[in-house]
Amino acid sequence: NTLWTASVFLFPVVTGATRYSQSQIEGSTISHDFKKAVNVVLHGDAAFPGQGVVAETFNLQSLDGYSVGGTIHIIENNQVGFTTDPTDARSTPYAADMAKGFNVPIIHVNADDVEACSQAMRLAMSYRETWGRDIVIDVIGYRRFGHNETDEPAYTQPLMSATIKNHKPASEIYTDQLVEEKVVTREEVEKAAEQRRSNLKQTLDSLRGKMESGVYEDPTVTNVGTGELDRSASPPVETAVSEEALRSLNQELIDVPASFTVHRKLRKHLGRRTEALNNGGIEFAHAESLAIASLLTEGVHVRMTGQDTERGTFSQRHMVLHDEKTGLKYAPIQHLDGATAPFELHNSPLSETACLGFEYGYASSNPDSLVLWEAQFGDFANSGQVIIDSFIASGESKWGLTSRLTLLLPHGHEGSGPEHSSARLERFLSLAAEGSMRVANPTTPAQYFHLLRRQAMIKKARPLVVFTPKGLLRQASTNSSIDQLSNEHFHFILDDPRATERREKVERLVLCSGRIYYDIDAADPRESAQDVAVARVELLYPFAREQLTNLIASYPNLKEVTWVQEEPSNMGAWSVMRRRLPSIIPDGVKLDYVGRPERASPGEGYSVAHVREQERIVLTALTLTS
């Protein structure tokens, strides 16, 4: 099973797909046989040193969570990048020199020497089989024609083009060699070449016929290129887990071997998790562990990677414990008695493009597994934007390829500056279309619990983007009870729990998403604002039209529906809500916006300014304007 790619950003994607192809799952254990699949990647000579994703993916080659036992890299060295000469494209003598930084051997070979190229490939395969590491073959050749059918290469490389025009193709050079060595005759070569040309023409004619008849696309898969993706809703899934099962899993998640010494500061923290089940104090990380553990006992393979993911960037997760005396590691979640599927958990290098591409390749090759990738801060997903744009958001539309890949992006304005505030949810909402992905902003641990389980169990595999909290991770007002985990499900919309008995009085319905709800709920005027109700939109895409329509209709005397967000108005969800809400708001009800004004940067860099702006937003949200 050999996987090929000719696009530089497909390098990590196909490497992740190779990793899955090498996986051997037996019950709750997983191993990898590097002989089951070989990763062969084609690079351009300009892209290899020019695109940072190549170096990022090279860095994965020997890491436990990412190794594929060596990749065979072939640089198709045409000595020109579109129209750019090598002297303008790199600072090294050879296109392959970047690989030296990763102790990767490099074979330079003349593309005109067919047998030398064959020998180089055999040597590369032998090296991979022996050492299980990457190797590069730099095939130095030329480009006889332009970059595409209409390009004229002589415009920019006239001397090179003239030399190539007078140079025999490799096929003729090799034919002359074989004829001279009396291996074949020219007639035999021409007969074989004619047969090959005939086969190619038949294939082309067949393809054209299918396209003209309209039966080119397989009707059993996504109708690629027509814009008619499957947008129907999946059947509901049962995400609740019995209280008995949760209590049993909880105990296993805090148990360690008798010889293992948990860090003194963690003992009390982990011990509180049993108390939390009894007193309704389940936090986000606790709910996450229970969700994943329950899936493992139900036969769902889960892979979780990311930046500082084992402990959690905010020291909240602690799925992997380190012995205080010996430094040895132990992960209770990987030793569950009832697990029937494995749990992979790896800290990743500080990389977004390569790591996110790798997980996309892995997840799209195995849409039954729940693959989670976490950014250290949601903002850091910026560096993986090309993977989000070109693969995650559009893969189904382009190739009928989808997955359960789930992005966990810490999001929320806590005054930590513009680079630690926003996961840029507006970008995901602008990319979401035709039911190609899911976007959620859960505000309680129970919602997060059911969301993760739903993502793993729902019939349709689709990528999911979760805007996870930072400051709310330990905030008591967010905590959930065991009853909410064992008897509820994921709610697209959360109504105002304080407005149940005063629905007739409400004249302003505040809709918001994420942590801003807790700022509003904790504000001093909240209790006295009897004419204001505050509801949360937990699922941002697909748009919860039916649920929002019913919610709005449940307040009979509304004068205003106000969207409130902490993001600037040109960011966040407002750009979507301002287009979609008017169609479901009754006549005569005003649609309003409260939040930061348009800005180039997502947040303030000065904490005092942040606090003042947050206060303004909250107080304005609770004040009826009409």
XYZ file of C-alpha atoms in Angstrom, residues 228-435:
208
model
C -25.521 19.155 -3.782
C -23.920 17.892 -0.601
C -25.973 15.892 1.861
C -27.365 18.487 4.291
C -30.091 16.362 5.871
C -29.984 15.883 9.635
C -28.562 12.710 11.132
C -30.820 10.622 13.374
C -30.489 11.570 17.072
C -27.987 9.592 19.111
C -28.102 8.627 22.772
C -25.170 10.303 24.474
C -26.198 9.868 28.100
C -24.212 7.396 30.219
C -25.633 5.680 33.278
C -24.687 7.047 36.666
C -23.343 3.654 37.688
C -21.007 3.536 34.676
C -19.811 7.089 35.265
C -18.974 6.410 38.897
C -17.075 3.269 37.953
C -15.115 5.072 35.225
C -14.401 7.987 37.522
C -12.783 5.686 40.067
C -10.626 4.044 37.411
C -9.549 7.453 36.120
C -8.062 8.418 39.479
C -6.613 5.016 40.428
C -2.859 4.489 40.057
C -0.589 1.547 40.967
C 0.374 1.318 44.626
C 4.013 1.985 43.753
C 3.169 5.193 41.860
C 3.505 8.538 43.651
C 1.155 11.214 42.345
C 2.500 14.756 42.641
C 1.474 16.186 45.987
C -0.329 19.155 44.429
C -2.409 16.860 42.230
C -3.614 14.429 44.904
C -6.249 16.758 46.268
C -7.272 17.905 42.790
C -7.885 14.346 41.575
C -9.513 13.356 44.830
C -12.102 16.106 44.414
C -13.460 14.400 41.314
C -15.313 11.821 43.386
C -16.770 14.579 45.524
C -17.754 16.444 42.348
C -19.938 13.550 41.225
C -21.816 13.712 44.502
C -22.123 17.489 44.806
C -22.530 18.700 41.226
C -19.052 20.117 40.753
C -17.992 18.435 37.508
C -15.548 20.665 35.621
C -14.748 20.702 31.888
C -11.626 18.516 32.050
C -13.425 16.045 34.305
C -16.364 15.805 31.872
C -13.940 15.397 28.977
C -12.185 12.448 30.642
C -15.497 10.768 31.393
C -16.695 11.277 27.815
C -13.561 9.771 26.287
C -13.417 6.923 28.813
C -17.049 6.004 28.136
C -16.381 5.938 24.377
C -13.446 3.575 24.881
C -15.704 1.150 26.727
C -18.156 1.331 23.813
C -15.559 0.358 21.231
C -14.728 3.807 19.819
C -11.058 4.368 19.016
C -9.964 7.847 20.149
C -6.770 9.655 19.170
C -5.921 12.916 20.926
C -2.897 15.070 20.139
C -1.876 18.682 20.466
C 0.303 21.207 22.175
C 0.771 20.253 25.867
C -2.330 18.094 25.574
C -1.333 15.408 28.082
C -1.384 17.884 30.981
C -3.455 20.584 29.336
C -2.209 24.087 28.552
C -4.111 25.422 31.562
C -3.047 22.568 33.846
C -6.576 21.227 33.763
C -6.431 17.805 32.113
C -3.725 15.629 33.722
C -4.579 12.534 31.693
C -0.903 11.532 31.969
C 0.564 11.554 35.475
C 4.268 11.737 36.316
C 5.622 9.922 39.351
C 6.922 12.575 41.732
C 9.891 10.411 42.751
C 10.874 8.563 39.579
C 9.477 10.702 36.754
C 7.802 7.645 35.202
C 4.517 8.245 33.373
C 1.162 6.576 33.896
C -2.149 7.303 32.146
C -5.115 5.745 34.016
C -7.399 6.303 31.004
C -5.245 3.869 29.018
C -5.786 1.112 31.606
C -9.578 0.897 31.838
C -10.824 -2.614 32.603
C -13.815 -2.288 30.296
C -12.072 -0.601 27.344
C -12.661 -2.339 24.027
C -10.863 0.274 21.912
C -7.495 2.046 22.284
C -6.825 5.631 23.322
C -3.841 7.354 21.720
C -2.607 10.426 23.561
C 0.438 12.417 22.471
C 1.914 15.836 23.060
C 2.727 17.317 19.671
C 5.587 19.563 18.605
C 4.804 23.260 18.454
C 3.486 22.940 14.925
C 0.080 23.646 13.433
C 0.256 23.090 9.680
C 2.044 19.738 9.773
C 0.312 18.347 12.851
C -3.169 19.432 11.798
C -2.546 18.077 8.295
C -1.333 14.794 9.787
C -4.465 14.412 11.910
C -6.681 15.249 8.927
C -4.982 12.527 6.896
C -5.377 10.046 9.747
C -9.007 10.937 10.446
C -10.152 10.995 6.824
C -8.666 7.530 6.317
C -10.632 6.253 9.297
C -13.922 8.143 9.697
C -15.092 5.783 12.454
C -12.422 6.989 14.885
C -12.715 10.154 16.951
C -9.570 12.180 16.268
C -9.035 15.248 18.460
C -6.428 17.952 17.815
C -5.942 20.716 20.349
C -4.211 24.052 19.855
C -2.380 25.582 22.789
C -4.506 28.679 22.281
C -7.245 28.926 19.683
C -5.386 31.739 17.970
C -2.597 29.306 17.093
C -4.856 27.561 14.585
C -4.029 30.554 12.356
C -0.800 28.803 11.422
C -2.743 25.796 10.158
C -5.214 27.847 8.130
C -4.213 26.302 4.806
C -5.159 22.853 6.146
C -8.472 24.229 7.400
C -9.238 25.980 4.099
C -8.005 23.401 1.615
C -8.881 20.173 3.415
C -11.086 20.302 6.508
C -13.716 22.751 5.257
C -13.753 21.803 1.586
C -12.636 18.160 1.440
C -16.155 16.807 1.164
C -17.109 19.226 -1.589
C -13.946 18.556 -3.611
C -13.371 14.859 -3.062
C -16.323 13.451 -1.122
C -13.854 12.978 1.749
C -14.910 13.635 5.333
C -13.975 12.664 8.883
C -14.721 13.079 12.576
C -11.657 15.272 13.051
C -12.365 17.557 16.008
C -10.478 20.791 16.656
C -10.318 21.929 20.287
C -9.548 25.654 20.223
C -9.357 27.563 23.537
C -11.313 30.781 22.990
C -12.483 33.740 25.044
C -11.572 37.308 25.952
C -9.979 37.224 29.399
C -7.766 40.258 28.942
C -4.673 38.266 27.991
C -4.079 40.275 24.842
C -5.054 39.917 21.183
C -2.890 36.823 20.576
C -4.557 34.862 23.379
C -8.201 35.774 22.920
C -9.788 34.623 19.717
C -9.857 31.303 17.865
C -11.330 33.323 14.988
C -14.710 31.622 14.972
C -15.770 34.008 12.183
C -13.364 32.262 9.832
C -14.852 28.853 10.506
C -18.380 30.198 10.112
C -17.446 31.793 6.797
C -16.094 28.447 5.583
C -19.002 26.347 6.837
C -21.518 25.585 4.082
C -23.597 22.745 2.683
C -23.440 20.902 5.994
